[in-house]
Short mmCIF file of N, CA, C and O in Angstrom, two decimals:
data_model
loop_
_atom_site.label_atom_id
_atom_site.label_comp_id
_atom_site.label_asym_id
_atom_site.label_seq_id
_atom_site.Cartn_x
_atom_site.Cartn_y
_atom_site.Cartn_z
N MET A 1 121.56 81.18 106.91
CA MET A 1 120.00 81.84 106.89
C MET A 1 120.50 83.03 106.12
O MET A 1 121.30 83.68 106.31
N ILE A 2 119.51 83.43 104.87
CA ILE A 2 119.82 84.56 104.34
C ILE A 2 119.13 85.61 105.55
O ILE A 2 118.01 85.98 105.90
N SER A 3 119.99 86.80 105.32
CA SER A 3 119.48 88.01 106.33
C SER A 3 118.05 88.72 105.74
O SER A 3 117.75 88.80 104.57
N PRO A 4 117.31 88.94 106.79
CA PRO A 4 115.92 89.19 106.38
C PRO A 4 115.88 90.74 105.98
O PRO A 4 116.84 91.55 106.36
N THR A 5 115.22 91.30 105.14
CA THR A 5 115.20 92.68 104.90
C THR A 5 113.73 93.16 104.94
O THR A 5 112.59 92.40 105.39
N LYS A 6 113.45 94.54 105.21
CA LYS A 6 112.09 94.74 105.59
C LYS A 6 111.66 94.51 104.45
O LYS A 6 110.28 94.11 104.62
N ASN A 7 111.61 94.78 103.42
CA ASN A 7 110.80 93.68 102.15
C ASN A 7 110.28 92.73 102.04
O ASN A 7 109.42 92.27 102.08
N SER A 8 111.25 91.61 102.71
CA SER A 8 111.26 90.47 102.72
C SER A 8 110.17 89.95 103.83
O SER A 8 109.06 89.27 103.92
N LEU A 9 110.37 90.86 104.98
CA LEU A 9 109.38 90.63 106.16
C LEU A 9 108.06 90.80 105.70
O LEU A 9 107.13 90.47 105.92
N CYS A 10 108.02 92.17 105.01
CA CYS A 10 106.59 92.77 104.79
C CYS A 10 105.85 91.87 103.37
O CYS A 10 104.65 91.88 103.73
N HIS A 11 106.52 91.10 102.88
CA HIS A 11 106.04 90.19 102.05
C HIS A 11 105.74 88.71 102.77
O HIS A 11 105.29 87.76 101.93
N SER A 12 106.05 88.53 103.84
CA SER A 12 106.08 87.20 104.73
C SER A 12 104.41 87.11 105.47
O SER A 12 103.84 88.30 105.22
N LYS A 13 104.14 85.95 105.64
CA LYS A 13 103.10 86.01 106.52
C LYS A 13 103.07 85.53 107.95
O LYS A 13 103.88 84.66 108.00
N CYS A 14 102.78 86.01 108.98
CA CYS A 14 102.67 85.44 110.17
C CYS A 14 102.07 84.03 110.18
O CYS A 14 100.96 83.97 109.85
N PHE A 15 102.78 83.51 111.04
CA PHE A 15 102.45 81.67 111.05
C PHE A 15 101.81 81.55 112.28
O PHE A 15 102.14 82.09 113.25
N PRO A 16 100.63 80.62 112.76
CA PRO A 16 100.19 80.75 113.83
C PRO A 16 101.09 79.83 114.94
O PRO A 16 101.92 78.81 114.17
N CYS A 17 101.15 80.23 116.03
CA CYS A 17 101.95 79.70 117.14
C CYS A 17 101.56 79.51 118.09
O CYS A 17 100.98 80.69 118.99
N GLU A 18 101.34 78.18 118.77
CA GLU A 18 101.13 77.57 119.64
C GLU A 18 101.82 76.93 120.68
O GLU A 18 101.45 76.16 121.28
N GLY A 19 103.30 77.26 120.63
CA GLY A 19 104.43 76.90 121.23
C GLY A 19 105.02 75.70 120.16
O GLY A 19 104.89 75.83 119.09
N GLY A 20 106.32 75.54 120.57
CA GLY A 20 107.11 74.51 119.91
C GLY A 20 107.63 75.31 119.20
O GLY A 20 108.71 74.87 117.99
N VAL A 21 107.74 76.60 118.80
CA VAL A 21 108.62 77.40 117.60
C VAL A 21 109.94 77.81 118.69
O VAL A 21 109.75 78.55 119.55
N PRO A 22 111.19 77.62 117.95
CA PRO A 22 112.07 78.40 118.70
C PRO A 22 112.19 79.71 119.20
O PRO A 22 111.84 80.50 118.33
N VAL A 23 112.57 79.97 120.25
CA VAL A 23 112.87 81.69 120.44
C VAL A 23 114.07 81.92 119.80
O VAL A 23 114.75 81.67 119.71
N ILE A 24 113.95 83.31 118.90
CA ILE A 24 115.02 83.99 118.50
C ILE A 24 115.79 84.77 119.81
O ILE A 24 114.84 85.78 120.64
N SER A 25 116.85 84.48 120.18
CA SER A 25 117.59 85.10 121.18
C SER A 25 117.86 86.53 120.82
O SER A 25 118.13 86.79 119.67
N PRO A 26 118.37 86.86 121.72
CA PRO A 26 118.87 88.26 121.25
C PRO A 26 120.27 88.57 120.57
O PRO A 26 120.13 89.52 119.59
N GLN A 27 120.55 87.71 120.33
CA GLN A 27 122.26 87.67 119.70
C GLN A 27 121.60 87.06 118.01
O GLN A 27 121.89 87.86 117.03
N GLU A 28 120.59 86.32 118.32
CA GLU A 28 120.10 85.88 116.91
C GLU A 28 119.33 87.21 116.12
O GLU A 28 118.79 87.16 114.81
N ALA A 29 118.22 87.84 117.05
CA ALA A 29 117.98 88.90 116.58
C ALA A 29 118.67 90.26 115.70
O ALA A 29 117.70 90.85 114.75
N GLY A 30 119.70 90.12 115.87
CA GLY A 30 120.51 91.21 115.09
C GLY A 30 120.37 91.47 113.65
O GLY A 30 119.94 92.85 113.49
N PRO A 31 120.29 90.42 112.67
CA PRO A 31 119.60 90.56 111.31
C PRO A 31 118.27 90.91 110.99
O PRO A 31 118.00 91.89 110.37
N PHE A 32 117.21 90.72 112.14
CA PHE A 32 115.85 90.89 112.17
C PHE A 32 115.75 92.56 112.64
O PHE A 32 115.25 93.43 111.91
N LEU A 33 116.53 92.92 113.65
CA LEU A 33 116.41 94.19 113.79
C LEU A 33 117.12 95.13 112.86
O LEU A 33 116.84 96.30 112.75
N ALA A 34 118.41 94.68 112.11
CA ALA A 34 118.49 95.69 111.19
C ALA A 34 117.68 95.69 109.97
O ALA A 34 117.76 96.77 109.20
N ALA A 35 116.59 94.83 109.95
CA ALA A 35 115.52 95.15 108.73
C ALA A 35 114.76 96.08 109.48
O ALA A 35 113.99 96.39 108.55
N VAL A 36 114.40 96.27 110.63
CA VAL A 36 113.06 97.09 111.36
C VAL A 36 114.33 98.02 112.36
O VAL A 36 113.98 97.96 113.47
N PRO A 37 115.11 98.96 112.05
CA PRO A 37 115.85 99.64 112.44
C PRO A 37 115.30 100.64 113.74
O PRO A 37 115.68 100.95 114.63
N GLU A 38 114.05 101.07 113.66
CA GLU A 38 113.38 101.71 114.20
C GLU A 38 112.78 100.99 115.61
O GLU A 38 112.50 101.63 116.43
N TRP A 39 112.73 99.75 115.64
CA TRP A 39 112.43 98.95 116.96
C TRP A 39 113.54 98.66 117.86
O TRP A 39 114.71 98.47 116.98
N SER A 40 113.56 98.41 118.83
CA SER A 40 114.48 98.04 119.77
C SER A 40 114.14 96.94 120.58
O SER A 40 112.54 96.86 120.85
N ILE A 41 115.20 96.12 121.02
CA ILE A 41 114.79 95.00 121.75
C ILE A 41 114.71 95.30 123.37
O ILE A 41 115.53 96.05 123.74
N ALA A 42 114.01 94.54 124.24
CA ALA A 42 113.84 95.04 125.44
C ALA A 42 115.21 94.48 126.30
O ALA A 42 115.57 93.63 125.64
N ALA A 43 115.14 94.90 127.43
CA ALA A 43 116.43 94.50 128.13
C ALA A 43 116.31 92.95 128.21
O ALA A 43 117.28 92.47 128.30
N ASP A 44 115.09 92.62 128.60
CA ASP A 44 115.14 90.91 129.06
C ASP A 44 115.13 90.24 127.32
O ASP A 44 115.00 88.86 127.65
N GLY A 45 115.38 90.79 126.34
CA GLY A 45 115.29 90.35 125.04
C GLY A 45 114.05 89.26 124.81
O GLY A 45 114.14 88.69 123.64
N LYS A 46 113.00 89.57 125.25
CA LYS A 46 111.95 88.85 125.16
C LYS A 46 110.73 89.84 124.18
O LYS A 46 109.73 89.08 123.81
N SER A 47 110.92 90.67 123.79
CA SER A 47 110.01 91.61 122.84
C SER A 47 110.94 92.53 122.47
O SER A 47 111.76 92.98 122.47
N ILE A 48 110.34 93.23 121.33
CA ILE A 48 110.90 94.37 120.43
C ILE A 48 109.65 95.71 120.62
O ILE A 48 108.26 95.42 120.90
N GLN A 49 110.06 96.76 120.52
CA GLN A 49 109.12 98.02 120.61
C GLN A 49 109.59 99.17 119.97
O GLN A 49 110.80 99.17 119.49
N ARG A 50 108.35 99.78 119.83
CA ARG A 50 108.94 101.18 118.99
C ARG A 50 107.61 102.02 119.54
O ARG A 50 106.52 101.65 119.64
N GLN A 51 108.22 103.45 119.12
CA GLN A 51 107.25 104.58 119.89
C GLN A 51 107.01 105.39 118.72
O GLN A 51 108.30 105.64 117.78
N TRP A 52 105.87 106.10 118.87
CA TRP A 52 105.54 107.40 117.53
C TRP A 52 105.13 108.55 118.32
O TRP A 52 104.14 108.37 119.32
N LYS A 53 105.26 109.62 117.96
CA LYS A 53 104.78 110.73 118.10
C LYS A 53 103.85 111.45 117.08
O LYS A 53 104.43 111.74 116.28
N LEU A 54 102.58 111.39 117.16
CA LEU A 54 101.61 111.69 116.16
C LEU A 54 101.20 112.88 116.32
O LEU A 54 101.28 113.97 117.69
N LYS A 55 100.39 113.60 115.14
CA LYS A 55 100.06 114.79 115.47
C LYS A 55 99.01 115.38 116.64
O LYS A 55 98.96 116.37 117.35
N ASN A 56 97.99 114.24 116.92
CA ASN A 56 96.85 114.36 117.83
C ASN A 56 96.61 113.23 118.39
O ASN A 56 96.55 112.13 117.79
N PHE A 57 95.33 113.42 119.25
CA PHE A 57 94.77 112.20 119.83
C PHE A 57 93.97 111.30 118.36
O PHE A 57 93.95 110.31 118.54
N VAL A 58 93.33 112.06 117.90
CA VAL A 58 92.53 111.39 116.66
C VAL A 58 93.37 110.67 115.85
O VAL A 58 93.20 109.66 115.19
N SER A 59 94.62 111.32 115.53
CA SER A 59 95.39 110.51 114.57
C SER A 59 96.24 109.48 115.20
O SER A 59 96.58 108.38 114.54
N SER A 60 96.55 109.84 116.43
CA SER A 60 97.01 108.61 117.36
C SER A 60 95.94 107.41 117.51
O SER A 60 96.42 106.18 117.19
N LEU A 61 94.97 107.56 117.59
CA LEU A 61 93.75 106.44 117.74
C LEU A 61 93.43 105.84 116.51
O LEU A 61 93.76 104.51 116.25
N ALA A 62 93.39 106.57 115.18
CA ALA A 62 93.30 105.99 113.70
C ALA A 62 94.44 105.02 113.79
O ALA A 62 94.44 104.05 113.33
N PHE A 63 95.42 105.40 114.13
CA PHE A 63 96.96 104.54 113.79
C PHE A 63 96.93 103.30 114.73
O PHE A 63 96.91 102.35 114.40
N CYS A 64 96.52 103.42 115.95
CA CYS A 64 95.97 102.11 116.85
C CYS A 64 95.34 101.54 116.11
O CYS A 64 95.49 100.07 116.08
N ASN A 65 94.25 102.10 115.62
CA ASN A 65 93.05 101.00 114.83
C ASN A 65 93.91 100.43 113.61
O ASN A 65 93.31 99.31 113.35
N GLN A 66 94.54 101.10 112.80
CA GLN A 66 95.16 100.57 111.79
C GLN A 66 96.01 99.37 112.06
O GLN A 66 96.10 98.26 111.25
N ILE A 67 97.23 99.72 113.22
CA ILE A 67 97.73 98.38 113.88
C ILE A 67 96.95 97.26 113.86
O ILE A 67 97.27 96.21 114.10
N GLY A 68 95.60 97.65 114.90
CA GLY A 68 94.94 96.65 115.13
C GLY A 68 94.26 95.89 114.07
O GLY A 68 94.29 94.57 114.20
N GLU A 69 93.93 96.29 112.99
CA GLU A 69 93.44 95.66 111.79
C GLU A 69 94.51 94.82 111.09
O GLU A 69 94.19 93.66 110.72
N LEU A 70 95.48 95.60 111.15
CA LEU A 70 96.55 94.56 110.75
C LEU A 70 96.72 93.58 111.30
O LEU A 70 97.34 92.30 111.16
N ALA A 71 97.04 93.57 112.65
CA ALA A 71 97.44 92.56 113.55
C ALA A 71 96.08 91.56 113.71
O ALA A 71 96.69 90.04 113.79
N GLU A 72 94.97 91.77 113.28
CA GLU A 72 93.84 90.75 113.31
C GLU A 72 94.09 89.94 112.22
O GLU A 72 94.14 88.69 112.02
N ALA A 73 94.73 90.63 110.95
CA ALA A 73 94.85 90.24 109.66
C ALA A 73 95.96 88.90 109.79
O ALA A 73 95.86 87.81 109.42
N GLU A 74 96.98 89.26 110.64
CA GLU A 74 98.04 88.59 110.69
C GLU A 74 97.83 87.79 111.66
O GLU A 74 98.89 86.52 112.24
N GLN A 75 96.62 87.69 112.63
CA GLN A 75 96.61 86.77 113.78
C GLN A 75 97.99 86.94 114.80
O GLN A 75 98.36 85.66 115.29
N HIS A 76 98.41 87.84 114.91
CA HIS A 76 99.58 88.18 115.73
C HIS A 76 99.47 89.47 116.63
O HIS A 76 99.61 90.54 115.85
N HIS A 77 99.26 90.00 117.48
CA HIS A 77 98.63 90.72 118.39
C HIS A 77 99.91 91.56 119.40
O HIS A 77 100.17 90.64 120.27
N PRO A 78 99.84 92.82 118.93
CA PRO A 78 100.93 93.56 120.07
C PRO A 78 100.12 94.34 121.11
O PRO A 78 99.12 94.25 121.15
N ASP A 79 100.75 94.52 122.28
CA ASP A 79 100.39 95.47 123.29
C ASP A 79 100.41 96.90 122.63
O ASP A 79 101.50 97.15 122.22
N LEU A 80 99.57 97.72 122.86
CA LEU A 80 99.69 98.72 122.13
C LEU A 80 99.21 100.17 123.46
O LEU A 80 98.22 99.59 124.10
N HIS A 81 100.03 100.58 123.66
CA HIS A 81 99.91 101.95 124.16
C HIS A 81 99.84 103.03 123.82
O HIS A 81 100.51 103.62 123.15
N LEU A 82 98.68 104.00 124.37
CA LEU A 82 98.43 105.44 123.72
C LEU A 82 98.42 106.24 125.11
O LEU A 82 97.60 106.20 125.82
N THR A 83 99.47 107.15 125.23
CA THR A 83 99.80 107.76 126.30
C THR A 83 99.79 109.25 125.82
O THR A 83 100.54 109.90 124.88
N GLY A 84 99.61 110.47 127.15
CA GLY A 84 99.66 111.67 126.55
C GLY A 84 99.02 112.01 125.41
O GLY A 84 99.63 112.98 124.68
N TYR A 85 98.05 111.51 125.26
CA TYR A 85 96.94 111.79 123.83
C TYR A 85 97.57 111.54 122.54
O TYR A 85 96.79 111.47 121.83
N ARG A 86 98.82 111.65 122.24
CA ARG A 86 99.69 111.60 121.04
C ARG A 86 100.84 110.39 121.04
O ARG A 86 101.55 110.45 119.96
N HIS A 87 101.04 109.96 121.70
CA HIS A 87 102.52 109.01 121.90
C HIS A 87 101.71 107.60 121.79
O HIS A 87 100.97 107.14 122.62
N VAL A 88 102.25 106.99 120.98
CA VAL A 88 101.70 105.21 120.59
C VAL A 88 103.22 104.74 120.71
O VAL A 88 104.16 104.82 120.29
N GLN A 89 102.98 103.54 121.51
CA GLN A 89 104.02 102.64 121.78
C GLN A 89 103.27 101.28 121.34
O GLN A 89 102.04 100.74 121.59
N ALA A 90 104.35 100.39 120.76
CA ALA A 90 103.57 98.74 120.02
C ALA A 90 104.75 98.16 120.92
O ALA A 90 106.21 98.31 120.57
N VAL A 91 104.62 97.05 121.31
CA VAL A 91 105.37 96.04 121.93
C VAL A 91 105.20 94.71 121.32
O VAL A 91 103.61 94.29 121.39
N LEU A 92 106.03 94.12 120.58
CA LEU A 92 105.93 92.79 119.83
C LEU A 92 106.24 91.71 120.66
O LEU A 92 107.51 91.70 121.17
N THR A 93 105.59 90.57 120.88
CA THR A 93 106.40 89.47 121.73
C THR A 93 105.40 88.28 121.21
O THR A 93 104.25 88.39 120.74
N THR A 94 105.74 86.87 121.09
CA THR A 94 105.15 85.69 121.01
C THR A 94 104.77 84.99 122.26
O THR A 94 105.78 84.47 123.11
N HIS A 95 103.69 85.36 122.62
CA HIS A 95 103.19 85.13 124.20
C HIS A 95 103.16 83.83 124.34
O HIS A 95 103.24 83.02 125.21
N ALA A 96 103.21 82.78 123.35
CA ALA A 96 102.99 81.42 123.42
C ALA A 96 104.48 80.82 123.68
O ALA A 96 104.39 79.73 124.19
N ILE A 97 105.69 81.25 123.06
CA ILE A 97 106.55 81.00 123.69
C ILE A 97 107.39 81.85 124.48
O ILE A 97 108.79 81.43 124.75
N ASN A 98 106.88 82.77 125.05
CA ASN A 98 107.30 83.98 126.03
C ASN A 98 108.83 84.50 125.75
O ASN A 98 109.32 84.70 126.21
N GLY A 99 108.64 84.64 124.05
CA GLY A 99 110.01 85.48 123.42
C GLY A 99 109.77 85.89 122.06
O GLY A 99 108.71 86.21 121.56
N LEU A 100 110.80 86.23 121.63
CA LEU A 100 110.95 86.61 120.05
C LEU A 100 110.91 85.61 119.06
O LEU A 100 111.52 84.39 119.30
N SER A 101 109.74 85.65 118.11
CA SER A 101 109.64 84.76 116.86
C SER A 101 109.84 85.73 115.60
O SER A 101 109.55 87.02 115.74
N GLU A 102 109.68 84.92 114.48
CA GLU A 102 110.00 85.76 113.34
C GLU A 102 108.61 86.69 113.05
O GLU A 102 108.59 87.46 112.54
N ASN A 103 107.43 86.26 113.71
CA ASN A 103 106.47 86.87 113.67
C ASN A 103 106.28 87.96 114.07
O ASN A 103 105.95 89.23 113.31
N ASP A 104 106.98 88.42 115.20
CA ASP A 104 107.41 89.53 115.54
C ASP A 104 107.87 90.87 114.71
O ASP A 104 107.35 91.82 114.66
N PHE A 105 108.77 90.27 114.01
CA PHE A 105 109.53 91.21 113.07
C PHE A 105 109.00 91.30 111.68
O PHE A 105 108.87 92.34 111.37
N ILE A 106 108.17 90.24 111.46
CA ILE A 106 107.08 90.66 110.41
C ILE A 106 106.00 91.49 110.77
O ILE A 106 105.93 92.23 109.83
N LEU A 107 105.72 91.48 111.76
CA LEU A 107 104.86 92.39 112.19
C LEU A 107 104.91 93.90 112.18
O LEU A 107 104.55 94.75 111.93
N ALA A 108 106.62 93.72 112.69
CA ALA A 108 107.17 95.10 112.66
C ALA A 108 107.41 95.97 111.62
O ALA A 108 106.96 96.89 111.43
N ALA A 109 107.81 94.91 110.74
CA ALA A 109 107.89 95.59 109.22
C ALA A 109 106.68 95.95 108.61
O ALA A 109 106.48 97.20 108.19
N LYS A 110 105.41 95.26 108.61
CA LYS A 110 104.26 95.75 108.19
C LYS A 110 103.76 96.93 108.91
O LYS A 110 102.99 97.62 108.63
N ILE A 111 103.86 97.09 110.47
CA ILE A 111 103.56 98.37 111.04
C ILE A 111 104.37 99.75 110.72
O ILE A 111 103.70 100.47 110.27
N ASP A 112 105.65 99.03 110.14
CA ASP A 112 106.45 100.74 109.55
C ASP A 112 105.67 100.82 108.43
O ASP A 112 105.69 102.09 108.08
N ALA A 113 105.34 99.78 107.49
CA ALA A 113 104.95 100.06 106.38
C ALA A 113 103.76 101.15 106.23
O ALA A 113 103.34 102.06 105.44
N ILE A 114 102.73 101.10 107.36
CA ILE A 114 101.46 101.96 107.45
C ILE A 114 101.83 103.01 108.19
O ILE A 114 100.96 104.20 108.09
N GLY A 115 102.75 102.95 108.99
CA GLY A 115 103.32 104.21 110.11
C GLY A 115 104.02 105.15 109.32
O GLY A 115 104.55 106.21 109.80
N SER A 116 104.52 104.91 108.07
CA SER A 116 105.51 105.80 106.99
C SER A 116 104.95 106.78 106.75
O SER A 116 103.73 106.71 106.10
#
């Protein structure tokens, strides 16, 4: 397998997942995490997450809406948390397989592209 890059992930498309897709284990996630180094894997290995501290509530809410529009276009939906009026956290997992898939890393790279 060729190691993914942020660019290759950004140019990929999330694929519909209704199960039957192999779970990416924490050990297999290494090359994907290298492509999106701002993201970290959860202790249980089933999700990745990233946090941002934005300027204010309005910019935080706008960022959440941008993520939402992107997620809807990709048909892969993160858990979004807006706390303390300017702290945003995105958590990505593939619910149908109760773990990580390539979709999570594709969406992470695309979120990074809008959040930079």
